[in-house]
Short mmCIF file of C-alpha atoms in Angstrom, two decimals:
data_model
loop_
_atom_site.label_atom_id
_atom_site.label_comp_id
_atom_site.label_asym_id
_atom_site.label_seq_id
_atom_site.Cartn_x
_atom_site.Cartn_y
_atom_site.Cartn_z
CA MET A 1 84.44 105.97 59.43
CA LYS A 2 85.14 102.39 60.28
CA LYS A 3 87.05 101.92 63.53
CA ILE A 4 86.69 98.16 63.98
CA TYR A 5 89.55 95.95 62.76
CA GLY A 6 89.66 92.17 62.40
CA SER A 7 92.84 91.50 64.36
CA ALA A 8 95.40 93.23 66.56
CA ALA A 9 97.91 93.08 63.68
CA GLU A 10 95.46 94.78 61.32
CA ALA A 11 94.59 97.38 63.93
CA LEU A 12 98.30 98.30 64.20
CA ASP A 13 98.97 98.18 60.45
CA GLY A 14 100.67 101.37 59.28
CA VAL A 15 101.01 102.98 62.70
CA LEU A 16 104.18 101.26 63.96
CA HIS A 17 107.68 102.59 63.33
CA ASP A 18 111.07 102.04 64.93
CA GLY A 19 111.96 104.47 67.72
CA MET A 20 108.40 105.50 68.48
CA LEU A 21 106.92 106.50 71.84
CA ILE A 22 104.03 104.29 72.91
CA ALA A 23 101.77 104.99 75.91
CA ALA A 24 100.33 101.76 77.28
CA GLY A 25 97.49 101.29 79.75
CA GLY A 26 97.47 98.80 82.60
CA PHE A 27 98.58 98.42 86.20
CA GLY A 28 100.71 95.36 86.85
CA LEU A 29 99.10 92.76 84.59
CA CYS A 30 95.61 94.20 85.18
CA GLY A 31 94.00 95.87 82.20
CA ILE A 32 97.06 95.58 79.94
CA PRO A 33 96.67 95.58 76.14
CA GLU A 34 97.95 92.02 75.89
CA LEU A 35 96.79 91.37 72.31
CA LEU A 36 98.35 94.56 70.96
CA LEU A 37 101.61 93.89 72.79
CA SER A 38 101.79 90.45 71.16
CA ALA A 39 101.11 92.02 67.78
CA ILE A 40 103.93 94.54 68.31
CA ARG A 41 106.26 91.67 69.16
CA ASP A 42 105.23 89.89 65.96
CA ALA A 43 105.69 93.08 63.94
CA GLY A 44 109.28 93.33 65.22
CA THR A 45 109.20 97.12 65.69
CA LYS A 46 112.42 98.18 67.46
CA ASP A 47 113.91 100.88 69.72
CA LEU A 48 110.58 101.50 71.36
CA THR A 49 110.03 103.83 74.28
CA PHE A 50 107.12 102.84 76.48
CA ALA A 51 105.33 105.14 78.88
CA SER A 52 103.72 102.47 81.04
CA ASN A 53 103.34 102.23 84.80
CA ASN A 54 104.94 98.78 84.85
CA ALA A 55 107.00 96.60 82.54
CA GLY A 56 105.04 93.37 82.88
CA VAL A 57 106.59 90.08 84.00
CA ASP A 58 109.14 88.03 82.10
CA ASP A 59 106.65 86.26 79.85
CA PHE A 60 103.60 88.56 79.85
CA GLY A 61 102.85 92.20 79.20
CA ILE A 62 105.70 94.44 78.08
CA GLY A 63 108.03 91.69 79.34
CA ILE A 64 107.55 89.83 76.04
CA LEU A 65 109.04 92.82 74.20
CA LEU A 66 111.98 92.93 76.59
CA GLN A 67 112.72 89.29 75.75
CA THR A 68 112.99 90.23 72.07
CA LYS A 69 115.03 93.40 72.84
CA GLN A 70 112.48 95.65 71.13
CA VAL A 71 112.41 98.14 73.99
CA LYS A 72 114.98 100.94 74.22
CA LYS A 73 113.52 102.87 77.12
CA MET A 74 110.84 102.60 79.79
CA ILE A 75 109.07 105.50 81.49
CA SER A 76 107.57 103.76 84.52
CA SER A 77 106.91 104.05 88.23
CA TYR A 78 107.50 100.45 89.28
CA VAL A 79 109.32 97.63 87.53
CA GLY A 80 109.94 95.23 90.41
CA GLU A 81 108.39 92.05 89.04
CA ASN A 82 110.55 91.56 85.98
CA LYS A 83 113.94 89.80 86.17
CA GLU A 84 114.79 90.35 82.50
CA PHE A 85 114.09 94.05 82.97
CA MET A 86 116.50 94.20 85.92
CA ARG A 87 119.14 92.29 84.01
CA GLN A 88 118.96 94.59 80.98
CA TYR A 89 118.80 97.74 83.08
CA LEU A 90 121.70 96.86 85.38
CA GLY A 91 123.67 95.78 82.28
CA GLY A 92 123.13 99.19 80.69
CA GLU A 93 121.12 97.78 77.77
CA LEU A 94 117.87 99.51 78.70
CA GLU A 95 117.16 103.12 79.58
CA LEU A 96 114.83 103.79 82.44
CA GLU A 97 113.11 107.00 83.45
CA PHE A 98 111.38 106.59 86.77
CA ASN A 99 108.30 108.75 87.17
CA PRO A 100 106.22 108.86 90.34
CA GLN A 101 102.99 107.04 89.54
CA GLY A 102 100.75 110.09 89.85
CA THR A 103 103.17 112.21 87.86
CA LEU A 104 103.15 109.62 85.08
CA ALA A 105 99.34 109.50 85.04
CA GLU A 106 99.10 113.29 85.03
CA ARG A 107 101.75 113.61 82.31
CA MET A 108 99.57 111.39 80.12
CA ARG A 109 96.36 113.22 81.04
CA ALA A 110 98.03 116.59 80.45
CA GLY A 111 99.43 115.55 77.08
CA GLY A 112 95.99 114.41 76.01
CA ALA A 113 94.49 117.68 77.22
CA GLY A 114 96.97 119.85 75.33
CA ILE A 115 98.94 120.86 78.42
CA PRO A 116 102.71 120.72 77.77
CA GLY A 117 103.75 121.23 81.39
CA PHE A 118 102.38 121.45 84.92
CA TYR A 119 103.64 121.96 88.46
CA THR A 120 103.49 119.31 91.16
CA LYS A 121 104.91 118.97 94.66
CA THR A 122 105.49 115.24 94.11
CA GLY A 123 109.22 114.53 94.14
CA VAL A 124 110.41 117.90 95.48
CA GLY A 125 113.65 117.33 97.40
CA THR A 126 114.29 113.96 95.69
CA VAL A 127 116.33 112.85 92.68
CA ILE A 128 113.16 113.20 90.62
CA ALA A 129 113.46 116.99 90.97
CA ASP A 130 117.05 117.16 89.70
CA GLY A 131 117.34 119.47 86.71
CA LYS A 132 113.65 120.42 86.74
CA GLU A 133 112.29 123.93 87.05
CA HIS A 134 111.26 124.78 90.62
CA LYS A 135 108.62 127.37 91.37
CA ASP A 136 106.94 128.53 94.57
CA PHE A 137 103.19 128.95 94.86
CA ASN A 138 101.71 130.22 98.14
CA GLY A 139 104.93 129.47 100.01
CA GLU A 140 105.28 125.90 98.80
CA THR A 141 107.78 124.59 96.25
CA TYR A 142 106.68 122.70 93.15
CA ILE A 143 108.52 121.20 90.19
CA MET A 144 107.54 121.35 86.55
CA GLU A 145 106.71 118.11 84.78
CA GLU A 146 105.97 117.79 81.09
CA GLY A 147 102.95 116.36 79.35
CA ILE A 148 103.45 113.16 77.36
CA PHE A 149 102.53 113.32 73.68
CA ALA A 150 102.79 109.72 72.50
CA ASP A 151 102.99 108.59 68.88
CA LEU A 152 100.65 105.73 69.74
CA ALA A 153 98.46 104.70 72.66
CA ILE A 154 97.61 101.04 73.20
CA VAL A 155 94.75 100.44 75.58
CA LYS A 156 92.55 97.66 76.96
CA ALA A 157 88.87 98.28 77.69
CA TRP A 158 85.98 96.01 78.61
CA LYS A 159 83.41 97.10 76.04
CA ALA A 160 83.36 99.41 73.06
CA ASP A 161 80.67 100.41 70.65
CA ALA A 162 81.47 100.84 66.97
CA THR A 163 82.18 104.56 67.46
CA GLY A 164 84.84 103.84 70.10
CA ASN A 165 82.93 104.83 73.22
CA LEU A 166 84.58 102.79 75.98
CA VAL A 167 83.58 101.18 79.25
CA PHE A 168 86.23 99.76 81.56
CA ARG A 169 85.75 97.18 84.27
CA LYS A 170 86.71 97.63 87.95
CA THR A 171 90.41 98.36 88.60
CA ALA A 172 91.30 97.40 85.02
CA ARG A 173 90.54 101.04 84.14
CA ASN A 174 93.74 102.38 85.82
CA PHE A 175 96.11 103.99 83.29
CA ASN A 176 93.99 103.17 80.24
CA PRO A 177 92.01 106.43 79.93
CA PRO A 178 95.00 108.79 80.41
CA ALA A 179 97.14 106.62 78.08
CA ALA A 180 94.39 106.68 75.45
CA MET A 181 94.10 110.45 75.70
CA CYS A 182 97.80 111.17 75.11
CA GLY A 183 98.23 109.14 71.91
CA LYS A 184 98.22 110.77 68.47
CA ILE A 185 96.61 107.48 67.46
CA CYS A 186 94.85 105.30 69.98
CA VAL A 187 94.27 101.60 69.36
CA VAL A 188 91.99 99.79 71.78
CA GLU A 189 91.46 96.09 72.41
CA VAL A 190 88.21 95.04 74.05
CA GLU A 191 86.48 91.93 75.30
CA GLU A 192 83.24 92.85 73.63
CA ILE A 193 82.01 95.16 70.89
CA VAL A 194 78.40 96.13 71.50
CA PRO A 195 75.92 97.76 69.13
CA THR A 196 76.12 101.53 69.00
CA GLY A 197 73.30 102.85 71.15
CA SER A 198 73.40 100.01 73.65
CA LEU A 199 75.77 101.78 76.05
CA ASP A 200 74.06 104.29 78.32
CA PRO A 201 75.67 107.62 77.34
CA ASP A 202 75.85 108.57 81.03
CA THR A 203 78.02 105.55 81.84
CA ILE A 204 80.65 105.87 79.11
CA HIS A 205 84.09 106.19 80.73
CA LEU A 206 85.99 107.44 77.68
CA PRO A 207 84.28 109.04 74.68
CA GLY A 208 85.04 107.65 71.24
CA ILE A 209 86.73 110.86 70.14
CA TYR A 210 89.92 109.50 71.74
CA VAL A 211 89.69 106.12 70.01
CA HIS A 212 90.78 105.52 66.41
CA ARG A 213 90.93 101.76 66.05
CA ILE A 214 89.24 98.90 67.91
CA VAL A 215 89.88 95.19 67.98
CA GLN A 216 87.97 92.52 69.86
CA GLY A 217 89.67 89.39 71.15
CA GLU A 218 90.10 86.71 73.78
CA HIS A 219 92.08 87.85 76.81
CA GLU A 220 94.13 85.70 79.15
CA LYS A 221 93.82 88.31 81.93
CA ARG A 222 96.54 86.77 84.08
CA ILE A 223 96.47 87.32 87.85
CA GLU A 224 99.82 88.40 89.29
CA GLN A 225 99.19 87.82 93.01
CA ARG A 226 96.31 85.45 93.60
CA THR A 227 95.38 86.15 97.21
CA VAL A 228 92.40 84.56 98.95
CA ARG A 229 90.97 84.29 102.45
CA SER A 230 89.48 81.19 104.01
CA ALA A 231 85.71 81.08 103.58
CA MET B 1 108.60 94.37 121.57
CA TRP B 2 105.74 94.39 119.08
CA ASP B 3 105.36 91.85 116.27
CA ARG B 4 103.97 92.72 112.83
CA ASN B 5 100.37 92.36 113.91
CA GLN B 6 100.86 94.41 117.06
CA MET B 7 102.50 97.17 115.00
CA ALA B 8 99.53 97.09 112.62
CA ALA B 9 97.10 97.20 115.56
CA ARG B 10 98.96 100.20 116.98
CA ALA B 11 98.87 101.93 113.60
CA ALA B 12 95.10 101.34 113.43
CA GLN B 13 94.76 103.59 116.48
CA GLU B 14 95.80 106.46 114.20
CA LEU B 15 92.58 106.12 112.19
CA GLN B 16 89.62 108.43 112.65
CA ASP B 17 85.97 108.02 111.78
CA GLY B 18 85.11 109.19 108.28
CA TRP B 19 88.68 109.22 107.02
CA TYR B 20 89.82 108.16 103.56
CA VAL B 21 93.12 106.34 104.03
CA ASN B 22 95.78 104.73 101.84
CA LEU B 23 97.63 101.71 103.21
CA GLY B 24 101.00 100.71 101.76
CA ILE B 25 102.26 97.22 101.03
CA GLY B 26 103.46 94.89 103.83
CA ILE B 27 102.68 95.60 107.48
CA PRO B 28 100.51 98.64 106.56
CA THR B 29 98.14 96.31 104.67
CA LEU B 30 97.53 94.45 107.96
CA VAL B 31 96.15 97.65 109.51
CA SER B 32 92.82 96.97 107.78
CA ASN B 33 92.37 93.96 110.11
CA TYR B 34 92.35 96.28 113.14
CA ILE B 35 89.94 99.07 112.16
CA PRO B 36 87.91 99.61 115.36
CA ASP B 37 84.31 98.37 115.29
CA GLY B 38 81.83 101.08 114.36
CA MET B 39 84.49 103.29 112.78
CA GLU B 40 83.90 104.15 109.15
CA VAL B 41 87.22 104.23 107.31
CA THR B 42 87.37 104.06 103.50
CA LEU B 43 90.51 102.52 102.06
CA GLN B 44 91.90 103.90 98.83
CA SER B 45 93.87 101.73 96.45
CA GLU B 46 95.86 104.07 94.22
CA ASN B 47 95.39 101.92 91.13
CA GLY B 48 91.87 103.35 91.04
CA MET B 49 89.50 102.32 93.81
CA LEU B 50 87.87 103.71 96.93
CA GLY B 51 86.22 101.27 99.31
CA MET B 52 88.60 98.33 99.20
CA GLY B 53 87.19 95.08 100.54
CA ALA B 54 88.78 91.89 101.87
CA PHE B 55 90.62 89.26 99.85
CA PRO B 56 88.17 87.07 97.90
CA ILE B 57 87.29 83.55 98.93
CA ASP B 58 88.89 80.84 96.83
CA GLY B 59 87.29 80.68 93.38
CA GLU B 60 85.96 84.25 93.42
CA GLU B 61 89.16 86.01 92.34
CA ASP B 62 88.67 88.56 89.58
CA ALA B 63 91.66 89.51 87.39
CA ASP B 64 90.09 92.97 86.94
CA LEU B 65 89.94 93.63 90.68
CA ILE B 66 93.30 94.06 92.38
CA ASN B 67 94.91 96.36 94.93
CA ALA B 68 98.07 98.41 94.52
CA GLY B 69 100.10 95.37 95.63
CA LYS B 70 98.55 93.50 92.67
CA GLN B 71 96.69 91.16 95.04
CA THR B 72 93.16 90.06 94.24
CA ILE B 73 90.58 91.86 96.42
CA THR B 74 86.81 92.43 96.60
CA GLU B 75 84.52 95.43 96.45
CA LEU B 76 82.13 96.84 99.04
CA PRO B 77 78.67 98.43 98.68
CA GLN B 78 80.27 101.92 98.72
CA THR B 79 83.08 101.08 96.27
CA SER B 80 83.87 103.38 93.38
CA TYR B 81 86.39 102.98 90.55
CA PHE B 82 88.30 105.65 88.63
CA ASP B 83 91.36 106.05 86.43
CA SER B 84 94.93 106.60 87.67
CA ALA B 85 94.98 110.33 86.89
CA THR B 86 91.83 110.83 88.99
CA SER B 87 93.26 108.60 91.71
CA PHE B 88 96.41 110.67 92.07
CA GLY B 89 94.38 113.83 91.72
CA MET B 90 92.68 112.95 94.99
CA ILE B 91 96.04 112.02 96.55
CA ARG B 92 97.89 115.14 95.40
CA GLY B 93 94.82 117.26 96.07
CA GLY B 94 94.90 116.43 99.77
CA LYS B 95 91.63 114.47 99.85
CA ILE B 96 93.26 111.42 101.45
CA ALA B 97 93.55 112.07 105.20
CA MET B 98 96.42 109.70 105.92
CA ALA B 99 98.84 107.25 104.37
CA ILE B 100 100.40 104.43 106.38
CA LEU B 101 103.58 103.30 104.63
CA GLY B 102 106.58 101.06 105.09
CA ALA B 103 110.11 102.49 105.02
CA MET B 104 113.77 101.58 104.63
CA GLU B 105 114.98 104.69 106.51
CA VAL B 106 113.42 107.68 108.26
CA ALA B 107 115.34 110.75 109.44
CA ALA B 108 114.81 113.04 112.41
CA ASN B 109 113.43 115.81 110.16
CA GLY B 110 110.82 113.51 108.60
CA ASP B 111 112.77 112.61 105.47
CA LEU B 112 111.64 109.24 104.15
CA ALA B 113 113.52 106.70 102.02
CA ASN B 114 111.58 103.66 100.89
CA TRP B 115 112.08 103.18 97.18
CA MET B 116 115.63 102.56 96.06
CA ILE B 117 118.99 101.05 96.99
CA PRO B 118 121.45 102.39 94.40
CA GLY B 119 123.08 99.75 92.22
CA LYS B 120 121.22 96.99 93.94
CA LEU B 121 117.49 96.96 93.82
CA VAL B 122 115.64 98.68 90.99
CA LYS B 123 111.97 98.62 91.69
CA GLY B 124 110.69 102.14 91.57
CA MET B 125 108.75 104.50 93.78
CA GLY B 126 105.32 103.52 92.50
CA GLY B 127 102.87 105.92 94.11
CA ALA B 128 104.88 106.55 97.27
CA MET B 129 106.29 109.96 96.27
CA ASP B 130 102.83 111.22 95.33
CA LEU B 131 101.32 109.90 98.55
CA VAL B 132 103.87 111.46 100.90
CA ALA B 133 103.68 114.77 99.04
CA GLY B 134 99.91 114.91 98.94
CA VAL B 135 98.14 113.25 101.84
CA GLY B 136 97.26 114.99 105.08
CA ARG B 137 99.31 112.84 107.44
CA VAL B 138 102.09 110.30 106.85
CA VAL B 139 102.61 107.46 109.32
CA VAL B 140 105.53 105.09 108.79
CA VAL B 141 105.40 101.51 110.08
CA MET B 142 108.68 99.55 110.01
CA ASP B 143 111.18 97.57 112.04
CA HIS B 144 113.33 99.89 114.12
CA THR B 145 116.59 98.27 113.02
CA SER B 146 117.86 96.39 109.98
CA LYS B 147 118.61 92.67 109.90
CA HIS B 148 122.19 93.61 110.84
CA GLY B 149 121.01 95.59 113.85
CA ASP B 150 121.63 99.04 112.35
CA SER B 151 119.16 101.77 113.24
CA LYS B 152 116.70 102.72 110.50
CA VAL B 153 115.73 105.87 112.40
CA LEU B 154 118.60 108.14 111.40
CA LYS B 155 120.02 111.64 111.73
CA GLU B 156 119.98 111.77 107.94
CA CYS B 157 118.81 109.23 105.36
CA THR B 158 121.59 107.57 103.37
CA LEU B 159 119.32 106.21 100.61
CA PRO B 160 117.62 108.28 97.87
CA LEU B 161 114.62 110.09 99.36
CA THR B 162 110.96 109.40 98.67
CA GLY B 163 110.03 112.71 100.24
CA LYS B 164 111.64 115.52 102.20
CA ALA B 165 110.28 116.31 105.68
CA VAL B 166 107.09 114.36 105.04
CA VAL B 167 106.77 111.88 107.93
CA ASP B 168 104.59 112.83 110.90
CA ARG B 169 104.77 109.68 113.03
CA ILE B 170 106.95 106.54 113.13
CA ILE B 171 105.62 103.26 114.51
CA THR B 172 108.21 100.49 114.94
CA ASN B 173 108.53 97.21 116.78
CA LEU B 174 110.09 99.23 119.64
CA GLY B 175 107.61 102.09 119.98
CA VAL B 176 106.08 105.26 118.59
CA LEU B 177 107.97 108.46 117.75
CA ASP B 178 106.74 111.81 116.47
CA VAL B 179 108.67 114.10 114.16
CA VAL B 180 108.79 117.47 115.92
CA GLU B 181 110.84 120.66 115.79
CA GLY B 182 114.45 119.75 116.58
CA GLY B 183 114.17 115.95 116.33
CA LEU B 184 112.03 113.06 117.41
CA LYS B 185 109.83 112.78 120.47
CA ILE B 186 108.91 109.49 122.12
CA VAL B 187 105.15 108.98 122.17
CA GLU B 188 105.24 105.52 123.72
CA CYS B 189 107.42 102.44 124.07
CA ALA B 190 106.31 99.00 122.86
CA ASP B 191 105.42 96.34 125.42
CA GLY B 192 108.52 95.32 127.35
CA VAL B 193 110.74 97.99 125.77
CA THR B 194 112.32 100.65 127.97
CA GLU B 195 112.92 104.25 126.94
CA GLU B 196 116.68 103.57 127.20
CA GLU B 197 116.40 100.64 124.77
CA LEU B 198 114.37 102.76 122.35
CA ARG B 199 116.95 105.56 122.54
CA ALA B 200 119.85 103.12 122.09
CA ALA B 201 118.29 101.70 118.91
CA THR B 202 117.71 105.17 117.47
CA GLU B 203 120.50 107.04 115.69
CA ALA B 204 118.41 110.19 115.26
CA THR B 205 118.28 112.80 118.00
CA ILE B 206 115.46 112.21 120.46
CA ILE B 207 114.49 115.34 122.33
#
């Protein structure tokens, strides 16, 4: 089965629909599926819910879909770098479900692993726990959180082989593997497609079973906070 | 009174050899400049890295290598990378010995608020709720009072909580306080600060 597609638009052909839930990898602007996000903007798909740790900045990442009002709801842990996001949220145009970062990552991992719910002590005694089932284990209180089962996962990796085995690079791995796992369909953009057999099987970060479509492209890889020390 | 760097240096005294530690954004990040010589402390960055190195020199920034504050950083010989679910597995699983975090408010019972001002500032809790719920010890580093002079060390937090009864120690520009049964206990006063001044700036009960 052929997994490699010629462009981000082709890789998303037939999988987008209004109102869908998309899990996106990335932390800040690091390791975000920038080509696929642009293709979703161009496709004009509306009323999207994104499970994504962040919402990008005004002109990059998920921010470009906020500009075009394609996003109905964000499930995120931190959205502080995006003025348009704040404007839409405070104006009541955009729904927001804050998830603690680890809860969001685990919800994705759990969904991908067929686990519909799990208990965590993160958020107990805070607004995050409101309305959630509480249960004590060994004298400590936990709350139930639900796995995320996304219609689509969009992910950025460093290298893929033709079967979809993925290798990520440094901290650009972040949410990409759990996001990939929780999508009914997972589309991956990579910097390089390498011949099958050239990746050491012991060093593959995410097996190709999770990956349905692959596209290679040029990445801007923008840096959000360039910080240096004097030599 | 301590400045930012002196607060960070004081917080560094909380570190122990062999510990894995998570440092929050702001003053806590400065703590890495004061790790005592010869002490082996591994810094975790919750976006998926153990063994966080210094900022890069100009021209060696790597867009794929950032810390949880989204700043460019470098790796060390012992560095390892992992995904976010694994990262918070080690946080929630109690493998991280200590987190040093900033705060907006702390209460006498260890309640911490550092993520949200209702109707005003929507940023999110990031990994803070997971950290305070999961790590072995939580140390807060912050200014003792707000810009308007109001105490940030309170009987009860007024802002939405990040965690309930999670703080172990509070380090401010005025001194060091421990959360104990019945209230707060003064551990030490900052240089030039008297116990009376520390008490006067603290709304919470000091026992």
